[in-house]
Short mmCIF file of C-alpha atoms and ligand atoms in Angstrom, two decimals:
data_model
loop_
_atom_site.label_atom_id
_atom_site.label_comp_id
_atom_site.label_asym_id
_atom_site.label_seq_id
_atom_site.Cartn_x
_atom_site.Cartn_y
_atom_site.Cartn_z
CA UNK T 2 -5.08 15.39 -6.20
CA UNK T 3 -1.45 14.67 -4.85
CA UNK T 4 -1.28 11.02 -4.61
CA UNK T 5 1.52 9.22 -1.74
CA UNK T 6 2.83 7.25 -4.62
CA UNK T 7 3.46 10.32 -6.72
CA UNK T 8 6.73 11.28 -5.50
CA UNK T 9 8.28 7.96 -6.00
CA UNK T 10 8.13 8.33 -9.57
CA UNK T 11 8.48 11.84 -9.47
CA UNK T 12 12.00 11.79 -11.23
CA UNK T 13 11.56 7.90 -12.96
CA UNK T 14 12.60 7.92 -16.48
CA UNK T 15 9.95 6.54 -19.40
CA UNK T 16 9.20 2.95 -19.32
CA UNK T 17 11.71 0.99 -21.63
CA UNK T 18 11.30 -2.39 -23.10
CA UNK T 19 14.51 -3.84 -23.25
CA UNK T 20 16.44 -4.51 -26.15
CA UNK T 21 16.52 -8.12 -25.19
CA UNK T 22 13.53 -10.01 -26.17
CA UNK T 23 13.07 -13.87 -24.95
CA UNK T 24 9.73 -14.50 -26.33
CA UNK T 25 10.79 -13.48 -29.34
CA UNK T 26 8.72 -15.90 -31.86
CA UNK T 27 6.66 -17.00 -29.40
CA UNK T 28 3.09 -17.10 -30.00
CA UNK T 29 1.79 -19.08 -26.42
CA UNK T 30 -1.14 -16.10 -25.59
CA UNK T 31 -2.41 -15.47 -29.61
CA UNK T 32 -5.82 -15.01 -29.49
CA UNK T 33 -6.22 -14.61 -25.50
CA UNK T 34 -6.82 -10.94 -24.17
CA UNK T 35 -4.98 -9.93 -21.51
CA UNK T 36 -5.70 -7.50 -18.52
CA UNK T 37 -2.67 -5.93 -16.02
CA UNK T 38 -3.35 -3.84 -13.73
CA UNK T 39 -1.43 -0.73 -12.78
CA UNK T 40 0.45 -1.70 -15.16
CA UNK T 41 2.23 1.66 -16.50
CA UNK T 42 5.65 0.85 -15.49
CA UNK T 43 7.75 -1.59 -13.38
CA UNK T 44 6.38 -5.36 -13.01
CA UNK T 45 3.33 -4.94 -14.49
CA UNK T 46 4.67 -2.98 -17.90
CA UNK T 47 7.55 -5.31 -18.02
CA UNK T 48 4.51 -8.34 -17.98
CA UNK T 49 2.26 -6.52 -20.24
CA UNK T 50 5.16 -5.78 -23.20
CA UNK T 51 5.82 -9.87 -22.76
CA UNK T 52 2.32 -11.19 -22.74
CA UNK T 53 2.04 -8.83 -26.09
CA UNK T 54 5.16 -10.37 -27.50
CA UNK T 55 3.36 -13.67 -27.16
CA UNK T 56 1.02 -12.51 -29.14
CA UNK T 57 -1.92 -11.60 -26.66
CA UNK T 58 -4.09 -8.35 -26.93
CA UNK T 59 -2.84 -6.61 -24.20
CA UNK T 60 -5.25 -3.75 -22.08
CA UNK T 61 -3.49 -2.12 -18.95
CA UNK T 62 -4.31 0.36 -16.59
CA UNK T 63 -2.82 2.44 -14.33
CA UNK T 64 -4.15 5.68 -11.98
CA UNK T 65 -0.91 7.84 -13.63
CA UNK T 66 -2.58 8.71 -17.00
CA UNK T 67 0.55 10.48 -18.43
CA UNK T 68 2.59 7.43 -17.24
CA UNK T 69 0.36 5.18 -19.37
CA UNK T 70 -0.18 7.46 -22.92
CA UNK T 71 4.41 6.58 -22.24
CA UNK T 72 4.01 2.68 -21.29
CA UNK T 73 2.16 2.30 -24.93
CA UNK T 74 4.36 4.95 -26.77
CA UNK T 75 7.49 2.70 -25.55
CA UNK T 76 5.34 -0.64 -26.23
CA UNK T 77 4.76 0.99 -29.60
CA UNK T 78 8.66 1.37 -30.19
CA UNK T 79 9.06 -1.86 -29.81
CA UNK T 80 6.59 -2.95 -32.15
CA UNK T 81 3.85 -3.91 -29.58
CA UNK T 82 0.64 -2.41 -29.19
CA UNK T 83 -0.82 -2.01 -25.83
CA UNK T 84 -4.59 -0.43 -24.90
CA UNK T 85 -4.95 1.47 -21.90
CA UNK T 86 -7.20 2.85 -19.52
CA UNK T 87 -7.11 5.16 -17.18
CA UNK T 88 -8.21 3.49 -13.55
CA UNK T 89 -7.75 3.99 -9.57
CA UNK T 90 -7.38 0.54 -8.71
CA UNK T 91 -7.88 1.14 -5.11
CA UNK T 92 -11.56 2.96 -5.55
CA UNK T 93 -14.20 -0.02 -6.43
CA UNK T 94 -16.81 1.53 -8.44
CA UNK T 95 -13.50 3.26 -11.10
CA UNK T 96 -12.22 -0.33 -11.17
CA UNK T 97 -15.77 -2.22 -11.45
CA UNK T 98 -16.79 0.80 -14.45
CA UNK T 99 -13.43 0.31 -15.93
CA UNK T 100 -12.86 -3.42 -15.93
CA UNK T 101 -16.81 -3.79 -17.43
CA UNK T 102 -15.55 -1.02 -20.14
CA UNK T 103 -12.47 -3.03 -21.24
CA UNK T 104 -14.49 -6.37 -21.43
CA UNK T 105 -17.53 -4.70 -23.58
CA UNK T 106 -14.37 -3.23 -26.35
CA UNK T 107 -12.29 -6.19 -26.07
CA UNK T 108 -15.08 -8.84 -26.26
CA UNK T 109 -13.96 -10.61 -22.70
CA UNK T 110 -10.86 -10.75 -20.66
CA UNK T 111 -9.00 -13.73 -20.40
CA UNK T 112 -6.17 -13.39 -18.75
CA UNK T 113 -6.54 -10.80 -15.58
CA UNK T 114 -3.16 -9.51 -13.82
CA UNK T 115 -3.32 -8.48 -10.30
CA UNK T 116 -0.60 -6.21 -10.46
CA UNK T 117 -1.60 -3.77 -8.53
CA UNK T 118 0.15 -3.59 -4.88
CA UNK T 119 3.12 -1.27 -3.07
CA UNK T 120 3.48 -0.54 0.85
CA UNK T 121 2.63 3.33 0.37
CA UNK T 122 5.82 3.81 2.11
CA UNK T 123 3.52 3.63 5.22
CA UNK T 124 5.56 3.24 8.38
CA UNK T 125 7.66 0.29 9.07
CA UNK T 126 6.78 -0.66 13.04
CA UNK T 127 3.49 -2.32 13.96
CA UNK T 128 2.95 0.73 16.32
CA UNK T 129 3.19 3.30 13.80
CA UNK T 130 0.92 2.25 11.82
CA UNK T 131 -2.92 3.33 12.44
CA UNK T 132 -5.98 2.39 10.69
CA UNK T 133 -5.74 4.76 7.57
CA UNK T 134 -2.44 3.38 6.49
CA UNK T 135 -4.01 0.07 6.85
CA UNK T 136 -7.12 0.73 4.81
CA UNK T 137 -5.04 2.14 2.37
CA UNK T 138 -2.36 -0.71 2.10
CA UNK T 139 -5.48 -3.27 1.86
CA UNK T 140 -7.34 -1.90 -0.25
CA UNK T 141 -4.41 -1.79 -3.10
CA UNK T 142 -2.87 -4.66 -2.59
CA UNK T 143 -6.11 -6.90 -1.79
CA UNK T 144 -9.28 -5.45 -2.79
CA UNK T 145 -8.34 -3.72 -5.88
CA UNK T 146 -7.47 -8.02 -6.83
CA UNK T 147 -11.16 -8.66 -5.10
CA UNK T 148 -13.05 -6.30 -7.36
CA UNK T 149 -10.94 -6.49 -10.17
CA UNK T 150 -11.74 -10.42 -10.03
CA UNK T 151 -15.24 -9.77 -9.14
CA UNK T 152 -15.06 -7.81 -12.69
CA UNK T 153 -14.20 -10.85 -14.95
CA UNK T 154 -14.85 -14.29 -12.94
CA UNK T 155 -18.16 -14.54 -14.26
CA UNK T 156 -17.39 -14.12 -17.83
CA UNK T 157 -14.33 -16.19 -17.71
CA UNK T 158 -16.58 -19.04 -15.60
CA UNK T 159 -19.09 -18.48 -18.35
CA UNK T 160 -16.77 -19.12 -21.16
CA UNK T 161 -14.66 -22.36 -19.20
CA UNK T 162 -11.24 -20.40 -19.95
CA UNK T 163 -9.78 -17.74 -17.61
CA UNK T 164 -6.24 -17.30 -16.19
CA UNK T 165 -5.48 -14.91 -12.82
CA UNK T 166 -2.16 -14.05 -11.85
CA UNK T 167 -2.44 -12.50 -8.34
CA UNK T 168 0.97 -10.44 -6.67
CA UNK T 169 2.27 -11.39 -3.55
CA UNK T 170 5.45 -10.66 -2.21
CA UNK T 171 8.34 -12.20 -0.03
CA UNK T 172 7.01 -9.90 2.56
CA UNK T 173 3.93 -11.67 2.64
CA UNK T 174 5.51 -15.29 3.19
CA UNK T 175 8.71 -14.98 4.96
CA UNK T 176 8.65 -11.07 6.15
CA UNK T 177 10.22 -8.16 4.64
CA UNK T 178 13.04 -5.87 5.73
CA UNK T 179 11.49 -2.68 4.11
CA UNK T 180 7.68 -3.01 4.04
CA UNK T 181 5.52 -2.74 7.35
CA UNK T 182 3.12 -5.19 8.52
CA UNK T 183 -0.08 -4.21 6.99
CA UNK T 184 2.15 -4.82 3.44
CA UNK T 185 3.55 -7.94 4.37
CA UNK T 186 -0.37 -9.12 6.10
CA UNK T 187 -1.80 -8.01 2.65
CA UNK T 188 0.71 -10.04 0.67
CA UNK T 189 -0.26 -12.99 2.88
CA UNK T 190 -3.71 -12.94 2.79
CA UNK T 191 -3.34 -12.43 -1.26
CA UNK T 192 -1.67 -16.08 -1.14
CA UNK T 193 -4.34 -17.04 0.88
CA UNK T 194 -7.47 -15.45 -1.37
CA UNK T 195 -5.39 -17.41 -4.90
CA UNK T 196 -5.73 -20.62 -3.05
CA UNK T 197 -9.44 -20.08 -2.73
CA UNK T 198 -10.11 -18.52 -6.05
CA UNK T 199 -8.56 -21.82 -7.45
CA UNK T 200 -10.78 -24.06 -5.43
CA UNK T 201 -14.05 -22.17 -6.56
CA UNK T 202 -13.22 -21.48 -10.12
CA UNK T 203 -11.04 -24.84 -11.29
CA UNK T 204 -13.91 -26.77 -12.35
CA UNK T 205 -15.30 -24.07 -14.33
CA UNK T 206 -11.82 -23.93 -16.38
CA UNK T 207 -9.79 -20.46 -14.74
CA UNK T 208 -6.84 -20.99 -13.02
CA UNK T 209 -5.81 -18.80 -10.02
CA UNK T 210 -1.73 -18.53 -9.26
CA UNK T 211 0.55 -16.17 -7.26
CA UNK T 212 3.67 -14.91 -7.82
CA UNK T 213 5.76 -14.05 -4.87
CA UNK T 214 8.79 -11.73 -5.75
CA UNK T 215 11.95 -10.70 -3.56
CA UNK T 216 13.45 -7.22 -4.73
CA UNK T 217 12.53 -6.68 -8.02
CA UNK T 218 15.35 -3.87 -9.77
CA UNK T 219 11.89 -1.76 -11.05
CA UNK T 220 13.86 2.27 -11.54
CA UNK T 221 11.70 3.25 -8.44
CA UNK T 222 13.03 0.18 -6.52
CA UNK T 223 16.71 0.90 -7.58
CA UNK T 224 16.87 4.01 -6.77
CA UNK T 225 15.47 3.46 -3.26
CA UNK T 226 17.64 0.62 -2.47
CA UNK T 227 20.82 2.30 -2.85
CA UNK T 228 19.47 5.21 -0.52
CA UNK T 229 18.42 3.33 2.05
CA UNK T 230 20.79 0.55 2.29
CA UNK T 231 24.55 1.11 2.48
CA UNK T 232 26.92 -1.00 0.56
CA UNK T 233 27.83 -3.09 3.04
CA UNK T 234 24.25 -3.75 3.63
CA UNK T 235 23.58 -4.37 0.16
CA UNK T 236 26.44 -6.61 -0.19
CA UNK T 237 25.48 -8.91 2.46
CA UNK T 238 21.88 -9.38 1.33
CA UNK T 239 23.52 -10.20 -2.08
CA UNK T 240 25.72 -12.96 0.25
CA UNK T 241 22.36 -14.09 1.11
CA UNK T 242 20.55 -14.72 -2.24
CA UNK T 243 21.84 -17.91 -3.71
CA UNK T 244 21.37 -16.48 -7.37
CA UNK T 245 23.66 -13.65 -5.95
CA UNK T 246 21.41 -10.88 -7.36
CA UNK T 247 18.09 -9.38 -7.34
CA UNK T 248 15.29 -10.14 -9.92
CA UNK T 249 14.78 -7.67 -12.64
CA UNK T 250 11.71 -7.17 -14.22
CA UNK T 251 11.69 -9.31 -17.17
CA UNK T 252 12.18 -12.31 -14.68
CA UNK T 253 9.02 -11.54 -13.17
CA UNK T 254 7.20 -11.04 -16.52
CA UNK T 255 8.26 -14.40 -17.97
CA UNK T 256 6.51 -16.36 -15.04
CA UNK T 257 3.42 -14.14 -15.84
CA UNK T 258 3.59 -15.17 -19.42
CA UNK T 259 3.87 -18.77 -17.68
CA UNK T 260 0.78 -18.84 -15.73
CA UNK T 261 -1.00 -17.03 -18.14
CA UNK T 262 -0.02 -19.72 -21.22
CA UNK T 263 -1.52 -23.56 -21.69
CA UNK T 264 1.65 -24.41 -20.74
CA UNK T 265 0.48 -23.95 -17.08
CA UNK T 266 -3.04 -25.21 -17.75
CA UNK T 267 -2.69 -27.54 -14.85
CA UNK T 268 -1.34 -25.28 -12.71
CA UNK T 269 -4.02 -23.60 -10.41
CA UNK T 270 -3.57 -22.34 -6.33
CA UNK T 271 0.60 -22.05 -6.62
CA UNK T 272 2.26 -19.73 -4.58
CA UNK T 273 5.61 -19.10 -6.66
CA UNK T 274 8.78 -17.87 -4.45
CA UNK T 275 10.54 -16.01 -7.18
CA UNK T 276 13.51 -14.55 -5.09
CA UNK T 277 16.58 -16.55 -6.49
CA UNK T 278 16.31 -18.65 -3.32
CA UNK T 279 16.71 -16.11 -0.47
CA UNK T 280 13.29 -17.44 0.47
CA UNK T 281 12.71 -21.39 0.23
CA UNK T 282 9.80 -22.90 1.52
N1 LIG J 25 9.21 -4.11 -6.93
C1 LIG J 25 9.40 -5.01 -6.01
O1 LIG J 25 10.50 -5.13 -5.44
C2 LIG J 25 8.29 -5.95 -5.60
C3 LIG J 25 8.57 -7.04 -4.77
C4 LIG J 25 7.55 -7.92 -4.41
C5 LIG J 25 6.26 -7.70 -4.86
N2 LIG J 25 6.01 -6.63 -5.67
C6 LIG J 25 4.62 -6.45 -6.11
O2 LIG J 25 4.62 -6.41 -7.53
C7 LIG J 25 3.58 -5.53 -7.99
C8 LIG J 25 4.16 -4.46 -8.90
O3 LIG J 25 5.18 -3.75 -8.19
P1 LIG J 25 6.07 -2.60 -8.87
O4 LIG J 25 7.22 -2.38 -7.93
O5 LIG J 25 6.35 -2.93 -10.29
O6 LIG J 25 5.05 -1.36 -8.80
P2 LIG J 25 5.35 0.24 -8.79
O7 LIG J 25 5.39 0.73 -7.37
O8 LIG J 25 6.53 0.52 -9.66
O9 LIG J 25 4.02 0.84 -9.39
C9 LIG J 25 3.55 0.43 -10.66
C10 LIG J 25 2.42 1.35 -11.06
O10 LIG J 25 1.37 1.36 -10.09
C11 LIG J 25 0.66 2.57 -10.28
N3 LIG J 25 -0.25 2.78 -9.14
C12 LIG J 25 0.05 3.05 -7.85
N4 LIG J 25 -1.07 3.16 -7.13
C13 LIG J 25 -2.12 2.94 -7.98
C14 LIG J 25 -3.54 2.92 -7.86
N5 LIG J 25 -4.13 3.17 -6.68
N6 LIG J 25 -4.28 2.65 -8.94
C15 LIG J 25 -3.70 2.45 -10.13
N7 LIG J 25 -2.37 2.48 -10.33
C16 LIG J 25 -1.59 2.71 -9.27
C17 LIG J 25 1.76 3.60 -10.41
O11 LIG J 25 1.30 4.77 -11.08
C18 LIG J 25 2.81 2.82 -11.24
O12 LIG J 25 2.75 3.13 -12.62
C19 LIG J 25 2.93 -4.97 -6.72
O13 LIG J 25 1.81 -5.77 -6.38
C20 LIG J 25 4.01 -5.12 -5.67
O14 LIG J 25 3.50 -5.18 -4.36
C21 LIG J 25 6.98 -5.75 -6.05
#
């Protein structure tokens, strides 16, 4: 089945891990096993090669099977190993089956990435959107996190330790210039779902953060922002970045690594801006 998302990684080059590695003797997550979702490339591969690096057992999924057999070839390269899985994080019974699957092999989950998310490249304007592109921006972006949750919360609870790193966006707390509404009301309400999650699950030891990224340089991202912005444009949204550039990857996956570590262990219901200031709240 053709799949909306296809095309933008129709032409995306293999996943890479970069030759420069900052957790490099790092050992923060050894012993903790790690969930990402969607997690074949971009963000969540990016996360998944750095929460390895600190030594976690790693498990990521992603619906793009070929794309994944590649993410843990190129983990492999690198000297990582990464488990996958083949899941549609946007169907609940493949992610419930799946997520249950992973946590009878691995033994539990401990750290769960919410990684799963994108607009859909559903239309921009409140009035072109209908219900379907909705439904289908929801149900990525904030139920696949619901059921994916739903998956490991008990066991986590059960065992006192559990960390969940939810995705929101800049969209979802300050607008976005690119993504519609339903995107940017989906990012919200994931900001608002972390802050509950915390609440619930604190005293029973799991943490629940949110990371909130600008542009993040992923290759789909790249290649779309230099098509649909011209240079001028591009160089006045630089003018408005304080950083005066866009995140890339790895600065995404090292706050991941953060919330995921003890070294955040009393950090639960954040909502992290992590846009080099074009966003400041
Ligand atoms: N890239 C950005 O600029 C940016 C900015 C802010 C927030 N985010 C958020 O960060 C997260 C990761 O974004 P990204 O740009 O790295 O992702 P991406 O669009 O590059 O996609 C990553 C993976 O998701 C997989 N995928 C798509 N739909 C799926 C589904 N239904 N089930 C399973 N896998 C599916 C794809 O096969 C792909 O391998 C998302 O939640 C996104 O909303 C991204």
């Amino acid at each position: 089945m053709a799949h909306d998302t296809d095309s933008l990684h129709a032409n995306a080059p293999p996943p890479q891990v970069r030759e420069s590695d900052p957790a490099r003797g790092c050992s923060r997550l050894r012993g903790r096993v790690a969930l990402l979702t969607a997690a074949a490339r971009g963000i969540g591969f990016a996360s998944a090669v750095r929460l390895a690096a600190e030594g976690a057992q790693v498990w990521i999924t992603d619906r793009d099977g070929a794309a994944i057999d590649q993410a843990a070839q190129a983990a492999g390269r690198a000297g990582h190993t990464i488990h996958t899985r083949t899941m549609d994080s946007s169907n609940a019974a493949d992610v419930a089956a799946v997520v249950a699957d992973i946590a009878a092999e691995a033994g539990r989950i401990d750290i769960l990435v919410n990684n799963a998310g994108g607009s859909l490249h559903t239309p921009y304007r409140f009035m072109d959107e209908d219900d379907g592109h909705w439904q289908r921006v929801m149900d990525l972006n904030l139920m696949g996190a619901v059921w994916a949750s739903r998956a490991v919360l008990p066991g986590m609870a059960a065992r006192g330790f559990g960390r969940v790193v939810n995705f929101g966006s800049k969209a979802g707390r300050f607008g976005s210039l690119i993504a519609g509404p339903n995107y940017a009301a989906a990012k919200g309400a994931i900001a608002a779902l972390t802050r509950q999650m915390a609440q619930e699950f604190g005293p029973q030891g799991v943490t629940v953060n949110c990371i909130c990224p600008g542009v993040v340089m992923t290759d789909r991202t790249r290649g779309l922002w230099e098509q649909r912005r011209s240079a001028e444009e591009r160089a006045r949204v630089l003018q408005e970045i304080p950083l005066r550039r866009h995140a890339e990857v790895e600065d995404v996956a090292a706050a991941v690594a953060f919330f995921a570590s003890d070294d955040a262990s009393f950090v639960t219901g954040v909502t992290l801006d992590l846009n080099g200031g074009q966003g400041m709240a």
